Structures are given as C-alpha cells and as structure tokens.
Amino acid sequence: MLRRIAGNLFWLARYLERAEWRARLVDANYRLLVENPGSRKDELWPLLTVTGEWELFCEDYDTADERSILAFLTFDRRNRSSIASCLEYARANCRAARNRISSELWLEINTLHLEARRWNSDLLLSHGLMAFFAELRQHFYRISGLIENTLPRDLGYDFLSLGKWLEAAENVTRLLDTRYHFLLPHPRDIGSPLDFAQWTALLRSASALESYRNTYGNQIAIERVVEFMLFNPTFPRAARFCIDHLQSALKRTPGAWNGETEIIKSAAVDVPAADNLFNKLRSGTAAAAIAGGLHEYLLEIQNDCAAIGDQISAAFFTGE
Amino acid sequence: MHSQIDVESYAPATAASVRNASATGTKLPFSQAYLPPPGLYDEMFTSTGEVRPHYAPILPLLRMRHDELDEMRITAERSLLHQGVTFNVYNGHAGIERIFPFDVIPRIIDYQTWSRLEAGLIQRVKALNAFVADVYGQGNILKDGLIPRDLILESAQYRRAVVGLKVPLDIFITIAGIDLVRGDDGNFRVLEDNVRTPSGVSYALENRAITAQLIPEVLRASGVRPIESYPADLLACLTELGSERFSDPTVALLTPGPFNSAFFEHVFLSQQMGIELVEGQDLVCKDHKLWMKTVHGLRRVHVLYRRIDDDFLDPVVFRADSLLGVAGLTAALRAGNVIVANAIGTGIADDKAVYAYTPDMIRYYLGEQPILPIVDTFLLRHREVREKVLRDLDQYVIKPTDASGGYGVVIGPHATERQLAELRSHIEREPHRYIAQLPVKLSVHPTFVSGADGKLSLTHRHIDLRPFVLFGQRPRVLAGGLTRVAMREGVLIVNSSQGGGSKDTWVLGPSC
Amino acid sequence: MRYRIRHVTRFTYEMPASQSHNELRLQPRDSLRQRTLAFRLDITPPAAVISYRDAFGNMVHAASVHPPHTELMVCAESLIQREAPRELLNKERFARFLCDDQRRSQENYDFLSPSRYIPFTDQLKKFFWLIRPRMNEPVADYSQRVVAWVRDQFAYEPGSTDVHSDVTQVLTTGAGVCQDFAHLTIGVFRLAGVPARYVSGYLAPKIDSGRPLGSQASHAWLEVLLPDGWFGFDPTHGARVTERHIRLAVGRDYADVPPIRGVYQSAGKHQTMGVALEISEEPADQSVQDYGATQQ
C-alpha cells in the first residue's frame, strides 16, 4: 500500500470519527438545553470550550446565541472543524484513496458530503434539530456498517482503524477534561439536578449513558464516570478500549518488501508512544487519576495521543 | 436531508414503460415527437423518416412520454453525481465538479459499419506508431521529404529529450482515442487523433452501466457487443510491453491528482485494473529505477501508465517547476528500467499540422490506402494557402496545431467579426501555429433535451465518436467508444470541456 | 597539442539535499581535430551513473545521488588530443551560398531558427541589418567580419548579465560575457541564413600570458556551417577558434548544453557552487594508462 494512501485512509477515519463525535456532542448538549427549561440562549457556549474554538468563534461572530453557535459547529466552512468541514476533508481523503475502498462506502460518504454542502441555519431549524441529528446519526451508522461489511481486513482496514481509535481516544479525554475543568460545579451545585444533567449529557455525548447504567446503575458519580470512560476495557468509546484496538491494529501492520514482489513480515515499526499509553491505561485507576489531578492526567493522555499520531505518520506516511 | 434515490428501484418500472410504449411500425408520430433535420445526416432516421433498421430496437424509447424520459435522465444524472462520476472544470475556481450530462437515448452502430471503422482505426494507429518511432529514430519520412522537417522541429509537441530512445515492441502509442465524425454524406472521417493521454473511456463504460440499469431488457434483446473487458485489455497491453523487459512487471497509473479534470477516470481505471493509482509524490527514482513509496518500503514500478502531460513528467528535463512528475524519470527510461505509456513525445503524432499528412503516412509506412479519410486540411504556414484562407476566414474552422480538447478552435461561420479579426492577427503573427479546415456538418442524433427554461423536448443534436484503440503485442479496439453530443442546438463542438454531454454507444454483433 | 583537464564542481547545501538528479555534459565532444584519449567521472557521494547521446549527439551522463548529503562534488577529468583548426579556404560567395537555402532550412532547421536565448526580436533584426552580408562577399569572409565586429561593439564585462540572459540583455546593456557574445553572434548568422550553433567548452590558457578572457570556468563560442563544413569562431576574442579551444557540447544555445543541470530535494533554499578548473599541457608521448578505465 502506498504511504500516501495509508495516510488518506488514516485521516479519512479520523475526520469521520471527528465529525461523528462533534455531531453527538452538539446533539447531547442541545438536549440538555431543551430538557432544562429556563436555560439561557447562550447555554451552548461551553461547547466551544470543549472543542477549543472559542477564540476562533469570536473572530467571525458578534453574538454567541444558539443560532450562531450551531451554525459555527455544524456547517460553517470557515471553521475547519465544523461537522461539514470534517465531512469535506473526510471526503477529500476518501476520493484520493478511492480505489482502496468499496464503491458502496464511497457512495455513502460522497452523498453525505453533498448533503452537508446544502446545510444552513434555516434548513437545520425548520427540519428540527433533533430530527436533523437523528438522521445524521443514521448516516454515520451506515458508514460504520459499510466499513465493517464491505472492506477486506487488510492493511487498508488497519489504517482506518488506527485513525478511528486514535481520534476516539483523544476525543474522550477532551470531553472529560473540559467537563471537569470548566463545568466542575460550584460547591453549591453538587448533587443538584443541573449537575446530574450535565454528567448525563456527557455520557450521552459518548453514547455511553445506557452502558454506564448497565454497569453502575442509575447513580452518576464522577469517579465512576472517569473509570468508565477511561479504563473500561469493553465499552467502545472508553480510552482503554480505543488504545487496545489501536495497539492490535498496529501489530498487524509491519512488513518489508522482499526483493520486488513479496512482503515479508518483520517487526520493524516503531511506535513506542502506543506501548506507553497502552500500559498506562491498563494499570490506571480513576481514584489515582483524580488524586493526581484529573486535568493533568488527561493532558498527559492527549500528549501521548499526539505522539502516537506523529510516530505513526513517521513510520508509515512520510519518507520512504 | 434526502436519502439517496436508489437507481435500481427505478429500473424495472422504466423497462415496463419501454414495453408499454412499444408498438409496431418504423415511423414515429412526427407531429408530436422528433423531426429529422433536412440537410443533415440523422443517425437514426432516413431523410424520408424511416427508422434505420439497426435502430429499430430502441424506437419504443422515443415513443415514451417526456416526463418518463426525464425521470430516466434525472435518475441517471443523480446516480452519476452521487457516485462521483464527475470531471473538474477549469475556470479559475478549484474543485468545481460537474457531471458529464448523459442522454438516455443510445447511439447505435451496425456490425458492418463498425467492422470497417475498426480496420481503419487499427490501420491508422499502426501508422501513427510507425511515424513516432521514425521521427525519434531514423527520421526516414523526413529524409524522404514526405513531411517537412521544420514542421516537426517547430512543433510544441516534439520532444528533443527522447530522440534515440528505444521502446519495447516499437510501441510508442499504447492508447489512442481517435475522434470520428460522420458528415452529411453519411461517411465517417477522422476529425483528430488523441495519442497523448486520451480520456473518456470511463464515461463510455459508466454510460453502459447506466443503460443496463435503465433499460436492461432493451439492451439485452439488441445483441450489443459488451465493452467491460476494456480495463483488462488495457492492462494486458501494458503488461505485454513490460514483459518484453521484465518478468512479472508491476504496472501503476500516474495521475496529477484529485484536481485534474479526469481524476474520476484515473480512479476508475486503476481500480478496474487492480493497479496502484500513484501521484508524483508517491514515486521516486533511485539508481535509475522507478519506485513507489509503500508503507513497507520502496516497491519497484516497471510500467507507468501516465495521465500527465510530457511537460510535467520530469523536472530534470522538462518543466523544472513541476511537482506532478518524478525527477529522474527520463534517465530511468534511458537506462531501460521503466516503460512509460504512452511514450514521451507521442504528441507529435496528434499535432494538427501533422494530421494533414496522416494519409501519406499510412501509404508510406504500411503501403496501404487509408481506410478512413480525413477532413480536408490547409496548413496556414504556406503563404498562398494562408492568403486564400484569410480572404474567406468565415468559411473555415481554424484550429491551433498544438491544442486539444476543443480549446482555441474557432468556427468561422459562427464567429463574430471581432473574433475573426483577432484570429486573423494571430494567424498573421504565427501562421505555423494554425490550420484551417472546411466545416464538417456533423451528423445528428435524436436526443432528449431539458432546456434552460425546463422545457423538455426530443430533438436532434450533433454528435461525434471517440473510439479507443489499444496496442500491445496486438491491437485491441473497444467496441464503440464514447459518443459525445453537443447539448446546445446547432453547436458543433462536443468536447466535455465545452459543455458537451454523452450517450451510450452500442455496436451490434454480427447476427444483428 | 595534448591537454589534461580537471573540472571540479562542488555544490554545498544549506540543509542536506537528497534525491539529486543531474544531467552532466562534461565529456568532450570529439571531432576530426579533437580526440578524447581518456575520460573519467568521479562523483562524491557515490552516484548511480548512466550515459547516452542527446538529440545533438553530445554525450550525457545522468547521475543520481539518493541519500541525504550536504555536499556534492563532480569531478570530470579528460585527456584530449587537439589539432589546430582547419584553414578557411572555401571562397564561395553569398549569392551562390543562398541558392541552397531551401535545403539548408530543412536539414539545419534547429540552427537557423530562433531559440530560447536567441529570439528574433526587432532589436536583433536591426542589429543584424548593420552587419548584413554583401552578395559578392565570400561567406567565410563574412563570418570573420561578423565575429570581429561584434567584439568591437560590446564590452566584456562579467556580471553585466546572468546565465539566463538572452540576446536582448546584451543588446540593451552593451556588455556581456562569452555566453552572451556567442548567443548574439549566432543570432546574426541565423538571420543571415548561415546555420550557427552554440558550443560550450574550455579555453586552455597560454602558458606565458596568465589567464585569458573567459577562463574562469568554462568558455563558450559558436560554430557556423560553411560550404565545406562546421567552423568554430570565438566572438569573445573576435576571431577563429584555436587549438586551445576544447569543445564539450553543441546545441541551439546555452539551454541545450549546460555542463550540469539537475534538481534535488532539500528543506533549505540555498546552495553554493564552486568550480575549479585546471588545464595543463601534456607532452604528447605520455602514456594514458594511468587513468585506468576510460569511457563509461
């Protein structure tokens, strides 16, 4: 497989994952707004801190109300991380790697991209945001299904996996971090309905609410949420699960050309950051992470993820 | 949001419509449908309005209601758009993707006509190949004075960098797209040759796939020759060239990248052939061998099917600012370690001035009479000819010698005074860059048109035909080719870059 | 006369360069009066080298160095036997010469037409008009007259033009170097209907006179096709070539025959080039065996 194509597949998966994560994030927080009557018009602004785009937003918009924030996060192409932008980049990577993926998958991604080009505030609001996001979710499920069911389990699939799991791991730490950092309740709010609602929204952003309840029951406690989102080995959006899967995809990739026609397996791929994070998440506990400062802990994981990305890129995408 | 409309769910209904619409008889009720135009050759109907026998199978299609036809057209075009069967238009903005408008009424060529065309095409490409080999080799045709040497040396398509370079099997032109037109006398002529990086074959194949969905029963009942083997044939030719020098050669397709107008085709062909689609950045020359950068290290490439112009292939020899190609490719060619198809420099054979000499070439190299005539062509480099043409400039079609894709063509009878004045000064400044031809009255074909005002009509539009000829150890010709149709009334330029559309092209088997 | 030539070109790069691909035209081009007895090319770091003849018959070495390097050194050594050029004996006059115009324009199209550095501008045409041939003048005499006249009109001034200047610059500034004189004079000959080609090469210094003009690195002159063959003229010196002119390659103009042309990849923008040229006379009886393998 060409190095450039491997990179295209990796980024295709990352952008798809990012688009999907952002869609869930906006959706869950919008619900929070709807389900808490009396909330203010600008209640969506914390989302901009989750995504780290507050400053970027302020450059282009005068007012931070529901309409402008939704526009910015959903379809504004000036925002390189809006859902529509992510889909555009996903589609561009997909197009470049077009002959490595199935026609069905390409058709689905291209169709979604063409739709995203038509999104605007009026369309979103007239359609109803809930319905809009519900339909968008269906697209993402279809795409995941097509990836699983129409692609051979070869190198191409492995690079898609690497991109997907790395992005997912990063997203979950960012989600936890911002909720913890910015929305850590005032002491007076602890245990109040709003706090409960916010943690519920967090779990819902990760489509984790039901699994969480199945594991821990109805009570939502910070330590358990952290345990579940970081260290759970069975939930697909938990950081540990992501890195476990990243690691096993990584194990499948090494090899070298034997002469001109044949690939021999060899263990020459160097991604030490992945081993590092893999071990960290296996031995970590929520109590220890919180005790040492959760923000610092999450930051460390984010740095590990960035290092993994760099090392994967150096090992597979750039150079010869 | 809309969910995407499934093409297949439309197909059976449409086929049923075709059946319902069929009735006996060889004429249409002209009052409400289609009138063959006087003075032009209509592919489907004789001048008296009788349907030509080989078109009988699709007569019911023309009897369908316009809204049914339109539904088919919309279904086809939506399917093309969603699948990304698009081309990019250069108009200063990057990333404008358009579909190639598709006309649901197929163009049909009977067996006998096609057999003759096929023989003529093979003969022609064989001669063009011999010409390229000669021009970069011994230069006999120049020594013998059949073609003036200065005409070759001054051509923008002549590549001094490959003089003396040998290629396997003496095949310089592996892939040729020869544009044919049928005049008002009903005879096919060669309009121009495309032997650099001809495109369009993927649209021909996609058009067939769409017809198969829209009117499967008609297609099946008509005995149409299949075309799906084209990618396999192309790969076979490329592999045959490679096998002359290497055992088990690796073939790759070189594309300029996603912003190129024909990127869809590059993806399509590489996918169908099962070969890597590479960009310049994926390649490297090392030890005068060509390699592609894979996740497992460098992998050798033996045959490069390139879809990049000569000028961009190798910054050492050609444009130093090009990032699309790969440095050192020409040296690797000289070392005999890689084969490039089509070979560098083949553009000399589709230079519009050289075109005028192609009948002589066929006689010179093959000792045969040309099967396919060309359009009468006047070289403006000759003073007397130039003066004659300039006197009646509005009677001629003027073409730049080194352009393709319809760019720069001026059709005298349709040009404004100002265009003509401008053209006149260009010709006077650089006469050798232009040729003149008498306009050919392109044949017309029933075409279903949705006008700018949304008005639907079944009317006649000008068409041409681009068949594709492959050369490996033996020639292979795609049965049919790409029929391009000028979607606007009276327009004679059918190129996609000039807003043309296309039709599926059916070649009937011997029994039909 | 026998010459030993050592031509060393050294490129140093600001940041490491890799994938360096070069076309070298450094092997002297033989003629009846110039023979290459030995030629040897050394490249550091080691390069993959192949050779072939270009469209004008020059020997080209394609050299590529793949791994990163901060310096590239190309050393070309030649041992050359050079005889004195032929005398200009043919006295065919222009009127007669031009009768063959049609044939010449076919056979020598490349050397009668404008080229990249020799466009037929109005300025060049006016300049040609000042030194146009007389019909009763022998072509050989005319050739000498043109070359001497060009030398008188322009100043030899290094730095007044650069390597990519065309005839317009030298006509405008009134000064240039050997390359510009060659281009300009070729332009005059071509307009007069005399095929003319550019020659890149070396000028061996006179032992007693220090370094002559144009010997900093390489020299350039031209050849014209007279009725009895190609003859070399050196417009920088306003005269015929001598046995000290050693020819490397010929082409339409400089663009066809740069001694080294190539590309490389590097994160840095700058490279510096240094050239060292040593030309020495050899006694004619010295063995050439010490060069080991000769042509590649």
Short mmCIF file of C-alpha atoms in Angstrom, two decimals, chain B residues 127-142 147-149 151-153 155 157-160 162-165 172 345-346 348-349 354 361 365:
data_model
loop_
_atom_site.label_atom_id
_atom_site.label_comp_id
_atom_site.label_asym_id
_atom_site.label_seq_id
_atom_site.Cartn_x
_atom_site.Cartn_y
_atom_site.Cartn_z
CA ALA B 127 0.86 4.16 -38.98
CA LEU B 128 0.96 6.82 -36.24
CA ASN B 129 3.09 4.49 -34.14
CA ALA B 130 5.49 3.89 -37.01
CA PHE B 131 5.65 7.64 -37.52
CA VAL B 132 6.57 8.38 -33.88
CA ALA B 133 9.21 5.64 -33.94
CA ASP B 134 10.61 7.07 -37.15
CA VAL B 135 10.62 10.70 -36.03
CA TYR B 136 12.57 9.93 -32.84
CA GLY B 137 14.66 7.29 -34.60
CA GLN B 138 15.99 7.29 -38.16
CA GLY B 139 13.81 10.12 -39.44
CA ASN B 140 13.30 8.43 -42.81
CA ILE B 141 10.00 10.14 -43.58
CA LEU B 142 11.76 13.49 -43.16
CA ILE B 147 6.86 15.69 -44.24
CA PRO B 148 8.87 18.89 -43.95
CA ARG B 149 11.43 18.60 -41.17
CA LEU B 151 7.11 21.25 -39.39
CA ILE B 152 8.22 18.57 -36.92
CA LEU B 153 11.01 20.51 -35.24
CA SER B 155 6.01 21.64 -33.18
CA GLN B 157 4.86 18.58 -29.14
CA TYR B 158 8.26 17.49 -30.46
CA ARG B 159 10.49 16.32 -27.59
CA ARG B 160 14.21 16.52 -28.27
CA VAL B 162 13.72 11.49 -26.15
CA VAL B 163 15.46 11.42 -29.50
CA GLY B 164 17.02 7.99 -29.90
CA LEU B 165 15.10 6.45 -27.01
CA PHE B 172 5.03 4.39 -28.53
CA GLY B 345 6.78 12.68 -27.30
CA THR B 346 3.80 10.92 -28.92
CA ILE B 348 4.00 14.91 -32.33
CA ALA B 349 1.59 12.46 -33.98
CA VAL B 354 0.95 16.62 -38.86
CA MET B 361 1.96 8.26 -43.57
CA TYR B 365 4.71 3.06 -43.65
#
